JSON list of C-alpha atoms in Angstrom, two decimals:
[
{"chain": "A", "resi": 291, "resn": "UNK", "atom": "CA", "xyz": [97.59, 93.71, 103.35]},
{"chain": "A", "resi": 292, "resn": "UNK", "atom": "CA", "xyz": [98.06, 92.48, 106.94]},
{"chain": "A", "resi": 293, "resn": "UNK", "atom": "CA", "xyz": [94.96, 92.38, 109.09]},
{"chain": "A", "resi": 294, "resn": "UNK", "atom": "CA", "xyz": [94.66, 93.21, 112.77]},
{"chain": "A", "resi": 295, "resn": "UNK", "atom": "CA", "xyz": [97.23, 91.24, 114.67]},
{"chain": "A", "resi": 296, "resn": "UNK", "atom": "CA", "xyz": [97.17, 90.37, 118.29]},
{"chain": "A", "resi": 297, "resn": "UNK", "atom": "CA", "xyz": [99.84, 88.82, 120.52]},
{"chain": "A", "resi": 298, "resn": "UNK", "atom": "CA", "xyz": [100.23, 86.61, 122.21]},
{"chain": "A", "resi": 299, "resn": "UNK", "atom": "CA", "xyz": [97.64, 84.06, 121.00]},
{"chain": "A", "resi": 300, "resn": "UNK", "atom": "CA", "xyz": [97.45, 82.42, 124.42]},
{"chain": "A", "resi": 301, "resn": "UNK", "atom": "CA", "xyz": [98.51, 83.67, 127.84]},
{"chain": "A", "resi": 302, "resn": "UNK", "atom": "CA", "xyz": [98.46, 81.89, 131.19]},
{"chain": "A", "resi": 303, "resn": "UNK", "atom": "CA", "xyz": [98.81, 83.87, 134.33]},
{"chain": "A", "resi": 304, "resn": "UNK", "atom": "CA", "xyz": [98.44, 83.33, 138.07]},
{"chain": "A", "resi": 305, "resn": "UNK", "atom": "CA", "xyz": [95.85, 85.18, 140.06]},
{"chain": "A", "resi": 306, "resn": "UNK", "atom": "CA", "xyz": [97.19, 88.48, 141.26]},
{"chain": "A", "resi": 307, "resn": "UNK", "atom": "CA", "xyz": [99.66, 88.90, 138.39]},
{"chain": "A", "resi": 308, "resn": "UNK", "atom": "CA", "xyz": [99.57, 91.37, 135.57]},
{"chain": "A", "resi": 309, "resn": "UNK", "atom": "CA", "xyz": [98.86, 90.62, 131.97]},
{"chain": "A", "resi": 310, "resn": "UNK", "atom": "CA", "xyz": [99.77, 92.68, 128.92]},
{"chain": "A", "resi": 311, "resn": "UNK", "atom": "CA", "xyz": [98.04, 92.10, 125.59]},
{"chain": "A", "resi": 312, "resn": "UNK", "atom": "CA", "xyz": [99.16, 93.69, 122.34]},
{"chain": "A", "resi": 313, "resn": "UNK", "atom": "CA", "xyz": [97.30, 94.76, 119.20]},
{"chain": "A", "resi": 314, "resn": "UNK", "atom": "CA", "xyz": [98.56, 96.04, 115.83]},
{"chain": "A", "resi": 315, "resn": "UNK", "atom": "CA", "xyz": [95.86, 97.70, 113.71]},
{"chain": "A", "resi": 316, "resn": "UNK", "atom": "CA", "xyz": [95.56, 97.57, 110.01]},
{"chain": "A", "resi": 317, "resn": "UNK", "atom": "CA", "xyz": [97.95, 99.99, 108.37]},
{"chain": "A", "resi": 318, "resn": "UNK", "atom": "CA", "xyz": [96.39, 103.45, 108.25]},
{"chain": "A", "resi": 319, "resn": "UNK", "atom": "CA", "xyz": [93.80, 102.70, 110.93]},
{"chain": "A", "resi": 320, "resn": "UNK", "atom": "CA", "xyz": [93.93, 105.22, 113.79]},
{"chain": "A", "resi": 321, "resn": "UNK", "atom": "CA", "xyz": [91.26, 103.78, 116.12]},
{"chain": "A", "resi": 322, "resn": "UNK", "atom": "CA", "xyz": [91.70, 100.60, 118.25]},
{"chain": "A", "resi": 323, "resn": "UNK", "atom": "CA", "xyz": [88.91, 98.95, 120.26]},
{"chain": "A", "resi": 324, "resn": "UNK", "atom": "CA", "xyz": [89.20, 96.25, 122.90]},
{"chain": "A", "resi": 325, "resn": "UNK", "atom": "CA", "xyz": [86.48, 93.74, 123.79]},
{"chain": "A", "resi": 326, "resn": "UNK", "atom": "CA", "xyz": [86.29, 90.98, 126.32]},
{"chain": "A", "resi": 327, "resn": "UNK", "atom": "CA", "xyz": [84.52, 87.73, 125.34]},
{"chain": "A", "resi": 328, "resn": "UNK", "atom": "CA", "xyz": [83.98, 85.71, 128.46]},
{"chain": "A", "resi": 329, "resn": "UNK", "atom": "CA", "xyz": [82.28, 82.31, 128.19]},
{"chain": "A", "resi": 330, "resn": "UNK", "atom": "CA", "xyz": [78.53, 82.71, 127.94]},
{"chain": "A", "resi": 331, "resn": "UNK", "atom": "CA", "xyz": [78.60, 86.54, 128.25]},
{"chain": "A", "resi": 332, "resn": "UNK", "atom": "CA", "xyz": [78.99, 87.66, 124.62]},
{"chain": "A", "resi": 333, "resn": "UNK", "atom": "CA", "xyz": [81.30, 90.45, 123.84]},
{"chain": "A", "resi": 334, "resn": "UNK", "atom": "CA", "xyz": [81.74, 93.32, 126.27]},
{"chain": "A", "resi": 335, "resn": "UNK", "atom": "CA", "xyz": [83.18, 96.65, 125.28]},
{"chain": "A", "resi": 336, "resn": "UNK", "atom": "CA", "xyz": [86.32, 97.54, 127.19]},
{"chain": "A", "resi": 337, "resn": "UNK", "atom": "CA", "xyz": [88.11, 100.47, 125.65]},
{"chain": "A", "resi": 338, "resn": "UNK", "atom": "CA", "xyz": [88.41, 102.69, 122.62]},
{"chain": "A", "resi": 339, "resn": "UNK", "atom": "CA", "xyz": [91.60, 104.50, 121.65]},
{"chain": "A", "resi": 340, "resn": "UNK", "atom": "CA", "xyz": [91.93, 107.05, 118.84]},
{"chain": "A", "resi": 341, "resn": "UNK", "atom": "CA", "xyz": [94.89, 109.21, 117.97]},
{"chain": "A", "resi": 342, "resn": "UNK", "atom": "CA", "xyz": [96.66, 108.14, 121.14]},
{"chain": "A", "resi": 343, "resn": "UNK", "atom": "CA", "xyz": [93.88, 109.04, 123.53]},
{"chain": "A", "resi": 344, "resn": "UNK", "atom": "CA", "xyz": [91.22, 107.02, 125.39]},
{"chain": "A", "resi": 345, "resn": "UNK", "atom": "CA", "xyz": [87.85, 108.03, 123.87]},
{"chain": "A", "resi": 346, "resn": "UNK", "atom": "CA", "xyz": [85.44, 105.74, 125.62]},
{"chain": "A", "resi": 347, "resn": "UNK", "atom": "CA", "xyz": [85.51, 103.11, 128.33]},
{"chain": "A", "resi": 348, "resn": "UNK", "atom": "CA", "xyz": [83.19, 100.21, 129.16]},
{"chain": "A", "resi": 349, "resn": "UNK", "atom": "CA", "xyz": [81.94, 99.22, 132.57]},
{"chain": "A", "resi": 350, "resn": "UNK", "atom": "CA", "xyz": [85.18, 97.61, 133.83]},
{"chain": "A", "resi": 351, "resn": "UNK", "atom": "CA", "xyz": [87.24, 98.31, 136.92]},
{"chain": "A", "resi": 352, "resn": "UNK", "atom": "CA", "xyz": [90.29, 100.59, 136.73]},
{"chain": "A", "resi": 353, "resn": "UNK", "atom": "CA", "xyz": [92.65, 97.64, 136.84]},
{"chain": "A", "resi": 354, "resn": "UNK", "atom": "CA", "xyz": [91.80, 97.25, 133.16]},
{"chain": "A", "resi": 355, "resn": "UNK", "atom": "CA", "xyz": [93.82, 100.01, 131.40]},
{"chain": "A", "resi": 356, "resn": "UNK", "atom": "CA", "xyz": [95.69, 100.49, 128.22]},
{"chain": "A", "resi": 357, "resn": "UNK", "atom": "CA", "xyz": [97.39, 102.87, 125.90]},
{"chain": "A", "resi": 358, "resn": "UNK", "atom": "CA", "xyz": [97.89, 103.63, 122.23]},
{"chain": "A", "resi": 359, "resn": "UNK", "atom": "CA", "xyz": [101.33, 104.32, 120.86]},
{"chain": "A", "resi": 360, "resn": "UNK", "atom": "CA", "xyz": [102.31, 106.86, 118.19]},
{"chain": "A", "resi": 361, "resn": "UNK", "atom": "CA", "xyz": [102.27, 104.06, 115.55]},
{"chain": "A", "resi": 362, "resn": "UNK", "atom": "CA", "xyz": [98.60, 103.43, 116.66]},
{"chain": "A", "resi": 363, "resn": "UNK", "atom": "CA", "xyz": [99.38, 100.02, 118.08]},
{"chain": "A", "resi": 364, "resn": "UNK", "atom": "CA", "xyz": [97.79, 99.39, 121.41]},
{"chain": "A", "resi": 365, "resn": "UNK", "atom": "CA", "xyz": [98.38, 97.55, 124.66]},
{"chain": "A", "resi": 366, "resn": "UNK", "atom": "CA", "xyz": [95.82, 96.33, 127.16]},
{"chain": "A", "resi": 367, "resn": "UNK", "atom": "CA", "xyz": [96.95, 95.81, 130.71]},
{"chain": "A", "resi": 368, "resn": "UNK", "atom": "CA", "xyz": [95.08, 93.89, 133.28]},
{"chain": "A", "resi": 369, "resn": "UNK", "atom": "CA", "xyz": [96.38, 94.24, 136.86]},
{"chain": "A", "resi": 370, "resn": "UNK", "atom": "CA", "xyz": [95.70, 92.16, 139.88]},
{"chain": "A", "resi": 371, "resn": "UNK", "atom": "CA", "xyz": [94.29, 89.31, 137.79]},
{"chain": "A", "resi": 372, "resn": "UNK", "atom": "CA", "xyz": [91.20, 87.53, 138.99]},
{"chain": "A", "resi": 373, "resn": "UNK", "atom": "CA", "xyz": [89.93, 84.09, 137.90]},
{"chain": "A", "resi": 374, "resn": "UNK", "atom": "CA", "xyz": [86.94, 85.76, 136.17]},
{"chain": "A", "resi": 375, "resn": "UNK", "atom": "CA", "xyz": [89.26, 87.73, 133.96]},
{"chain": "A", "resi": 376, "resn": "UNK", "atom": "CA", "xyz": [89.75, 84.48, 131.98]},
{"chain": "A", "resi": 377, "resn": "UNK", "atom": "CA", "xyz": [88.39, 85.28, 128.57]},
{"chain": "A", "resi": 378, "resn": "UNK", "atom": "CA", "xyz": [89.13, 85.88, 124.88]},
{"chain": "A", "resi": 379, "resn": "UNK", "atom": "CA", "xyz": [90.27, 89.49, 124.38]},
{"chain": "A", "resi": 380, "resn": "UNK", "atom": "CA", "xyz": [89.48, 90.82, 120.92]},
{"chain": "A", "resi": 381, "resn": "UNK", "atom": "CA", "xyz": [90.94, 93.91, 119.39]},
{"chain": "A", "resi": 382, "resn": "UNK", "atom": "CA", "xyz": [89.43, 95.76, 116.41]},
{"chain": "A", "resi": 383, "resn": "UNK", "atom": "CA", "xyz": [90.61, 98.67, 114.34]},
{"chain": "A", "resi": 384, "resn": "UNK", "atom": "CA", "xyz": [88.96, 101.29, 112.17]},
{"chain": "A", "resi": 385, "resn": "UNK", "atom": "CA", "xyz": [90.08, 103.98, 109.75]},
{"chain": "A", "resi": 386, "resn": "UNK", "atom": "CA", "xyz": [88.28, 106.86, 111.33]},
{"chain": "A", "resi": 387, "resn": "UNK", "atom": "CA", "xyz": [87.72, 107.21, 115.02]},
{"chain": "A", "resi": 388, "resn": "UNK", "atom": "CA", "xyz": [84.29, 106.06, 116.06]},
{"chain": "A", "resi": 389, "resn": "UNK", "atom": "CA", "xyz": [83.21, 105.09, 112.56]},
{"chain": "A", "resi": 390, "resn": "UNK", "atom": "CA", "xyz": [83.35, 101.49, 113.64]},
{"chain": "A", "resi": 391, "resn": "UNK", "atom": "CA", "xyz": [80.40, 100.56, 111.65]},
{"chain": "A", "resi": 392, "resn": "UNK", "atom": "CA", "xyz": [81.77, 100.47, 108.10]},
{"chain": "A", "resi": 393, "resn": "UNK", "atom": "CA", "xyz": [85.49, 99.97, 108.50]},
{"chain": "A", "resi": 394, "resn": "UNK", "atom": "CA", "xyz": [86.21, 97.97, 111.59]},
{"chain": "A", "resi": 395, "resn": "UNK", "atom": "CA", "xyz": [88.13, 94.70, 111.46]},
{"chain": "A", "resi": 396, "resn": "UNK", "atom": "CA", "xyz": [88.78, 92.26, 114.26]},
{"chain": "A", "resi": 397, "resn": "UNK", "atom": "CA", "xyz": [91.91, 90.34, 115.17]},
{"chain": "A", "resi": 398, "resn": "UNK", "atom": "CA", "xyz": [91.86, 86.71, 116.20]},
{"chain": "A", "resi": 399, "resn": "UNK", "atom": "CA", "xyz": [92.11, 87.46, 119.86]},
{"chain": "A", "resi": 400, "resn": "UNK", "atom": "CA", "xyz": [94.25, 86.58, 122.84]},
{"chain": "A", "resi": 401, "resn": "UNK", "atom": "CA", "xyz": [93.02, 83.79, 125.06]},
{"chain": "A", "resi": 402, "resn": "UNK", "atom": "CA", "xyz": [93.84, 84.76, 128.65]},
{"chain": "A", "resi": 403, "resn": "UNK", "atom": "CA", "xyz": [93.64, 82.04, 131.31]},
{"chain": "A", "resi": 404, "resn": "UNK", "atom": "CA", "xyz": [94.02, 82.97, 134.95]},
{"chain": "A", "resi": 405, "resn": "UNK", "atom": "CA", "xyz": [94.83, 80.09, 137.26]},
{"chain": "B", "resi": 94, "resn": "UNK", "atom": "CA", "xyz": [71.31, 101.68, 128.05]},
{"chain": "B", "resi": 95, "resn": "UNK", "atom": "CA", "xyz": [71.02, 99.62, 124.93]},
{"chain": "B", "resi": 96, "resn": "UNK", "atom": "CA", "xyz": [70.47, 95.87, 125.16]},
{"chain": "B", "resi": 97, "resn": "UNK", "atom": "CA", "xyz": [70.55, 93.14, 122.49]},
{"chain": "B", "resi": 98, "resn": "UNK", "atom": "CA", "xyz": [68.89, 89.75, 122.91]},
{"chain": "B", "resi": 99, "resn": "UNK", "atom": "CA", "xyz": [69.33, 86.61, 120.97]},
{"chain": "B", "resi": 100, "resn": "UNK", "atom": "CA", "xyz": [66.83, 84.11, 122.19]},
{"chain": "B", "resi": 101, "resn": "UNK", "atom": "CA", "xyz": [68.14, 81.11, 120.28]},
{"chain": "B", "resi": 102, "resn": "UNK", "atom": "CA", "xyz": [71.35, 79.68, 121.85]},
{"chain": "B", "resi": 103, "resn": "UNK", "atom": "CA", "xyz": [71.64, 77.04, 119.18]},
{"chain": "B", "resi": 104, "resn": "UNK", "atom": "CA", "xyz": [70.15, 76.51, 115.69]},
{"chain": "B", "resi": 105, "resn": "UNK", "atom": "CA", "xyz": [70.69, 73.82, 113.07]},
{"chain": "B", "resi": 106, "resn": "UNK", "atom": "CA", "xyz": [70.04, 73.59, 109.36]},
{"chain": "B", "resi": 107, "resn": "UNK", "atom": "CA", "xyz": [70.53, 71.15, 106.57]},
{"chain": "B", "resi": 108, "resn": "UNK", "atom": "CA", "xyz": [72.89, 72.08, 103.84]},
{"chain": "B", "resi": 109, "resn": "UNK", "atom": "CA", "xyz": [71.15, 74.04, 101.02]},
{"chain": "B", "resi": 110, "resn": "UNK", "atom": "CA", "xyz": [68.21, 74.92, 103.25]},
{"chain": "B", "resi": 111, "resn": "UNK", "atom": "CA", "xyz": [67.24, 78.28, 104.76]},
{"chain": "B", "resi": 112, "resn": "UNK", "atom": "CA", "xyz": [67.57, 79.32, 108.37]},
{"chain": "B", "resi": 113, "resn": "UNK", "atom": "CA", "xyz": [66.60, 82.45, 110.24]},
{"chain": "B", "resi": 114, "resn": "UNK", "atom": "CA", "xyz": [68.34, 83.78, 113.35]},
{"chain": "B", "resi": 115, "resn": "UNK", "atom": "CA", "xyz": [66.46, 86.09, 115.70]},
{"chain": "B", "resi": 116, "resn": "UNK", "atom": "CA", "xyz": [67.58, 89.22, 117.41]},
{"chain": "B", "resi": 117, "resn": "UNK", "atom": "CA", "xyz": [65.73, 91.90, 119.38]},
{"chain": "B", "resi": 118, "resn": "UNK", "atom": "CA", "xyz": [67.10, 95.12, 120.82]},
{"chain": "B", "resi": 119, "resn": "UNK", "atom": "CA", "xyz": [66.09, 97.95, 123.03]},
{"chain": "B", "resi": 120, "resn": "UNK", "atom": "CA", "xyz": [67.09, 101.58, 122.47]},
{"chain": "B", "resi": 121, "resn": "UNK", "atom": "CA", "xyz": [65.62, 105.00, 122.89]},
{"chain": "B", "resi": 122, "resn": "UNK", "atom": "CA", "xyz": [67.58, 106.35, 119.92]},
{"chain": "B", "resi": 123, "resn": "UNK", "atom": "CA", "xyz": [66.00, 106.90, 116.48]},
{"chain": "B", "resi": 124, "resn": "UNK", "atom": "CA", "xyz": [69.13, 106.51, 114.43]},
{"chain": "B", "resi": 125, "resn": "UNK", "atom": "CA", "xyz": [71.62, 103.65, 114.88]},
{"chain": "B", "resi": 126, "resn": "UNK", "atom": "CA", "xyz": [73.24, 100.74, 113.18]},
{"chain": "B", "resi": 127, "resn": "UNK", "atom": "CA", "xyz": [72.62, 97.07, 113.50]},
{"chain": "B", "resi": 128, "resn": "UNK", "atom": "CA", "xyz": [75.01, 94.26, 112.51]},
{"chain": "B", "resi": 129, "resn": "UNK", "atom": "CA", "xyz": [75.38, 90.55, 112.25]},
{"chain": "B", "resi": 130, "resn": "UNK", "atom": "CA", "xyz": [78.81, 89.15, 112.90]},
{"chain": "B", "resi": 131, "resn": "UNK", "atom": "CA", "xyz": [80.02, 85.59, 112.32]},
{"chain": "B", "resi": 132, "resn": "UNK", "atom": "CA", "xyz": [82.65, 83.99, 114.56]},
{"chain": "B", "resi": 133, "resn": "UNK", "atom": "CA", "xyz": [84.01, 80.68, 113.22]},
{"chain": "B", "resi": 134, "resn": "UNK", "atom": "CA", "xyz": [86.23, 78.38, 115.30]},
{"chain": "B", "resi": 135, "resn": "UNK", "atom": "CA", "xyz": [89.23, 80.50, 114.20]},
{"chain": "B", "resi": 136, "resn": "UNK", "atom": "CA", "xyz": [87.75, 83.08, 116.62]},
{"chain": "B", "resi": 137, "resn": "UNK", "atom": "CA", "xyz": [87.96, 86.03, 114.24]},
{"chain": "B", "resi": 138, "resn": "UNK", "atom": "CA", "xyz": [84.88, 88.16, 114.11]},
{"chain": "B", "resi": 139, "resn": "UNK", "atom": "CA", "xyz": [83.66, 88.69, 110.51]},
{"chain": "B", "resi": 140, "resn": "UNK", "atom": "CA", "xyz": [81.05, 91.29, 109.55]},
{"chain": "B", "resi": 141, "resn": "UNK", "atom": "CA", "xyz": [78.19, 89.56, 107.69]},
{"chain": "B", "resi": 142, "resn": "UNK", "atom": "CA", "xyz": [75.79, 92.35, 107.09]},
{"chain": "B", "resi": 143, "resn": "UNK", "atom": "CA", "xyz": [74.98, 95.87, 108.30]},
{"chain": "B", "resi": 144, "resn": "UNK", "atom": "CA", "xyz": [71.78, 97.80, 108.47]},
{"chain": "B", "resi": 145, "resn": "UNK", "atom": "CA", "xyz": [71.26, 101.56, 109.01]},
{"chain": "B", "resi": 146, "resn": "UNK", "atom": "CA", "xyz": [68.16, 102.32, 110.99]},
{"chain": "B", "resi": 147, "resn": "UNK", "atom": "CA", "xyz": [67.09, 105.28, 108.87]},
{"chain": "B", "resi": 148, "resn": "UNK", "atom": "CA", "xyz": [67.00, 103.05, 105.79]},
{"chain": "B", "resi": 149, "resn": "UNK", "atom": "CA", "xyz": [63.64, 101.18, 105.42]},
{"chain": "B", "resi": 150, "resn": "UNK", "atom": "CA", "xyz": [65.02, 98.79, 102.85]},
{"chain": "B", "resi": 151, "resn": "UNK", "atom": "CA", "xyz": [66.34, 95.52, 104.31]},
{"chain": "B", "resi": 152, "resn": "UNK", "atom": "CA", "xyz": [70.00, 94.94, 103.68]},
{"chain": "B", "resi": 153, "resn": "UNK", "atom": "CA", "xyz": [71.15, 91.93, 101.64]},
{"chain": "B", "resi": 154, "resn": "UNK", "atom": "CA", "xyz": [74.56, 90.42, 100.97]},
{"chain": "B", "resi": 155, "resn": "UNK", "atom": "CA", "xyz": [74.49, 87.52, 98.56]},
{"chain": "B", "resi": 156, "resn": "UNK", "atom": "CA", "xyz": [72.86, 84.60, 100.50]},
{"chain": "B", "resi": 157, "resn": "UNK", "atom": "CA", "xyz": [72.44, 86.70, 103.64]},
{"chain": "B", "resi": 158, "resn": "UNK", "atom": "CA", "xyz": [69.49, 89.08, 104.22]},
{"chain": "B", "resi": 159, "resn": "UNK", "atom": "CA", "xyz": [67.86, 90.74, 107.15]},
{"chain": "B", "resi": 160, "resn": "UNK", "atom": "CA", "xyz": [64.33, 91.44, 108.23]},
{"chain": "B", "resi": 161, "resn": "UNK", "atom": "CA", "xyz": [64.50, 94.79, 110.04]},
{"chain": "B", "resi": 162, "resn": "UNK", "atom": "CA", "xyz": [61.33, 95.72, 111.88]},
{"chain": "B", "resi": 163, "resn": "UNK", "atom": "CA", "xyz": [62.13, 99.11, 113.51]},
{"chain": "B", "resi": 164, "resn": "UNK", "atom": "CA", "xyz": [58.94, 99.50, 115.46]},
{"chain": "B", "resi": 165, "resn": "UNK", "atom": "CA", "xyz": [59.15, 96.06, 116.87]},
{"chain": "B", "resi": 166, "resn": "UNK", "atom": "CA", "xyz": [62.92, 96.46, 117.44]},
{"chain": "B", "resi": 167, "resn": "UNK", "atom": "CA", "xyz": [63.56, 93.22, 115.68]},
{"chain": "B", "resi": 168, "resn": "UNK", "atom": "CA", "xyz": [66.49, 92.36, 113.41]},
{"chain": "B", "resi": 169, "resn": "UNK", "atom": "CA", "xyz": [66.61, 88.80, 112.15]},
{"chain": "B", "resi": 170, "resn": "UNK", "atom": "CA", "xyz": [69.16, 87.28, 109.80]},
{"chain": "B", "resi": 171, "resn": "UNK", "atom": "CA", "xyz": [68.19, 84.87, 107.00]},
{"chain": "B", "resi": 172, "resn": "UNK", "atom": "CA", "xyz": [70.73, 82.56, 105.46]},
{"chain": "B", "resi": 173, "resn": "UNK", "atom": "CA", "xyz": [69.61, 81.03, 102.21]},
{"chain": "B", "resi": 174, "resn": "UNK", "atom": "CA", "xyz": [71.21, 77.94, 100.58]},
{"chain": "B", "resi": 175, "resn": "UNK", "atom": "CA", "xyz": [73.16, 77.19, 103.72]},
{"chain": "B", "resi": 176, "resn": "UNK", "atom": "CA", "xyz": [76.68, 75.90, 103.26]},
{"chain": "B", "resi": 177, "resn": "UNK", "atom": "CA", "xyz": [78.95, 73.96, 105.55]},
{"chain": "B", "resi": 178, "resn": "UNK", "atom": "CA", "xyz": [81.14, 77.04, 105.82]},
{"chain": "B", "resi": 179, "resn": "UNK", "atom": "CA", "xyz": [78.27, 78.99, 107.44]},
{"chain": "B", "resi": 180, "resn": "UNK", "atom": "CA", "xyz": [78.64, 76.96, 110.54]},
{"chain": "B", "resi": 181, "resn": "UNK", "atom": "CA", "xyz": [79.77, 79.45, 113.28]},
{"chain": "B", "resi": 182, "resn": "UNK", "atom": "CA", "xyz": [78.61, 81.51, 116.24]},
{"chain": "B", "resi": 183, "resn": "UNK", "atom": "CA", "xyz": [76.50, 84.46, 115.01]},
{"chain": "B", "resi": 184, "resn": "UNK", "atom": "CA", "xyz": [76.29, 87.63, 116.98]},
{"chain": "B", "resi": 185, "resn": "UNK", "atom": "CA", "xyz": [73.81, 90.43, 116.58]},
{"chain": "B", "resi": 186, "resn": "UNK", "atom": "CA", "xyz": [75.15, 93.88, 117.52]},
{"chain": "B", "resi": 187, "resn": "UNK", "atom": "CA", "xyz": [73.89, 97.45, 118.03]},
{"chain": "B", "resi": 188, "resn": "UNK", "atom": "CA", "xyz": [75.89, 100.57, 117.36]},
{"chain": "B", "resi": 189, "resn": "UNK", "atom": "CA", "xyz": [74.85, 104.17, 118.08]},
{"chain": "B", "resi": 190, "resn": "UNK", "atom": "CA", "xyz": [75.17, 106.87, 115.44]},
{"chain": "B", "resi": 191, "resn": "UNK", "atom": "CA", "xyz": [75.35, 109.84, 117.77]},
{"chain": "B", "resi": 192, "resn": "UNK", "atom": "CA", "xyz": [78.91, 111.11, 117.63]},
{"chain": "B", "resi": 193, "resn": "UNK", "atom": "CA", "xyz": [78.50, 113.03, 120.89]},
{"chain": "B", "resi": 194, "resn": "UNK", "atom": "CA", "xyz": [76.85, 110.31, 122.99]},
{"chain": "B", "resi": 195, "resn": "UNK", "atom": "CA", "xyz": [78.54, 108.42, 125.72]},
{"chain": "B", "resi": 196, "resn": "UNK", "atom": "CA", "xyz": [78.01, 105.13, 123.82]},
{"chain": "B", "resi": 197, "resn": "UNK", "atom": "CA", "xyz": [79.74, 106.32, 120.69]},
{"chain": "B", "resi": 198, "resn": "UNK", "atom": "CA", "xyz": [82.39, 104.02, 119.42]},
{"chain": "B", "resi": 199, "resn": "UNK", "atom": "CA", "xyz": [81.06, 100.96, 121.28]},
{"chain": "B", "resi": 200, "resn": "UNK", "atom": "CA", "xyz": [79.07, 98.06, 119.98]},
{"chain": "B", "resi": 201, "resn": "UNK", "atom": "CA", "xyz": [76.60, 96.19, 122.24]},
{"chain": "B", "resi": 202, "resn": "UNK", "atom": "CA", "xyz": [76.45, 92.50, 121.35]},
{"chain": "B", "resi": 203, "resn": "UNK", "atom": "CA", "xyz": [73.91, 89.80, 121.90]},
{"chain": "B", "resi": 204, "resn": "UNK", "atom": "CA", "xyz": [74.86, 86.45, 123.54]},
{"chain": "B", "resi": 205, "resn": "UNK", "atom": "CA", "xyz": [75.25, 84.71, 120.24]},
{"chain": "B", "resi": 206, "resn": "UNK", "atom": "CA", "xyz": [73.60, 81.85, 118.40]},
{"chain": "B", "resi": 207, "resn": "UNK", "atom": "CA", "xyz": [75.59, 78.70, 117.51]},
{"chain": "B", "resi": 208, "resn": "UNK", "atom": "CA", "xyz": [74.65, 77.61, 113.97]},
{"chain": "B", "resi": 209, "resn": "UNK", "atom": "CA", "xyz": [75.28, 73.99, 112.93]},
{"chain": "B", "resi": 210, "resn": "UNK", "atom": "CA", "xyz": [74.99, 72.99, 109.30]},
{"chain": "B", "resi": 211, "resn": "UNK", "atom": "CA", "xyz": [74.31, 69.35, 108.54]},
{"chain": "B", "resi": 212, "resn": "UNK", "atom": "CA", "xyz": [75.45, 67.80, 105.24]}
]
C-alpha cells in the first residue's frame, strides 16, 4: 500500500512568487494535515482538511492557503513568498478526521527554498 | 496554549546502551495524548510511541518505553539496547483529545533532540 506522497521533493522559488505543494494521502484516508518545519523551530501546525473543508488553521498569515480535492488529495499554496518561508513542509493523513493520534502517517516532505 | 519543551538539543549513546530523552509540556487539559516521533535523515516522521493521559501505565513498544509523570507534566523516552538505526531527530508532541476544542486536530511539537549512536 502506498504511503503519503508529496510532490515536488524540492522546490526553489524567488521571493514574491507563489509556491504550490501537493499531497496525496493514503488510500481511504479523508483527513490531511500540513506542517511547516523551519530550521531550529520544530514543526508548526499549518492546516487541517477533512472531507474537503478546512477544519483548523495554525497561526500563519492568510497567504498560506490550501484546499482538499474530492479524491482527498490536497494542495498547499504559499503566496508572496518571503525568505523565511524556506522550510520543509510535511503532509500527514489520517483515516478519521481529527483522530490524528492513532492513524496518522507522514509523507517525506517538500523542501521549499526561497531565494 | 499548549507548549512542549525538549531541553536536550543533542544526545549520544553507545550501541547496546540505554539513553533517555527528556520532554516537558504545559497544558490545562486533563485528557490528552503524548507522542514521540522519530525523524531520520530521510525526513519522514515515524511514530515511535503513544501515551494516553488517562492511562496510568507507561507505554512500551519493544525497546522503547516512556516515563509519564502527569503531575510533573513530564514525558521521557527511554531507548534500551540502542542500535545504529536509532540515530535520528526525536520529537516529543502533544495532542488534545477534546473534539470540540480549537486545538483539535493539531499536534504541538517540541524542538527536537538529535540522537547519535556510536558503534
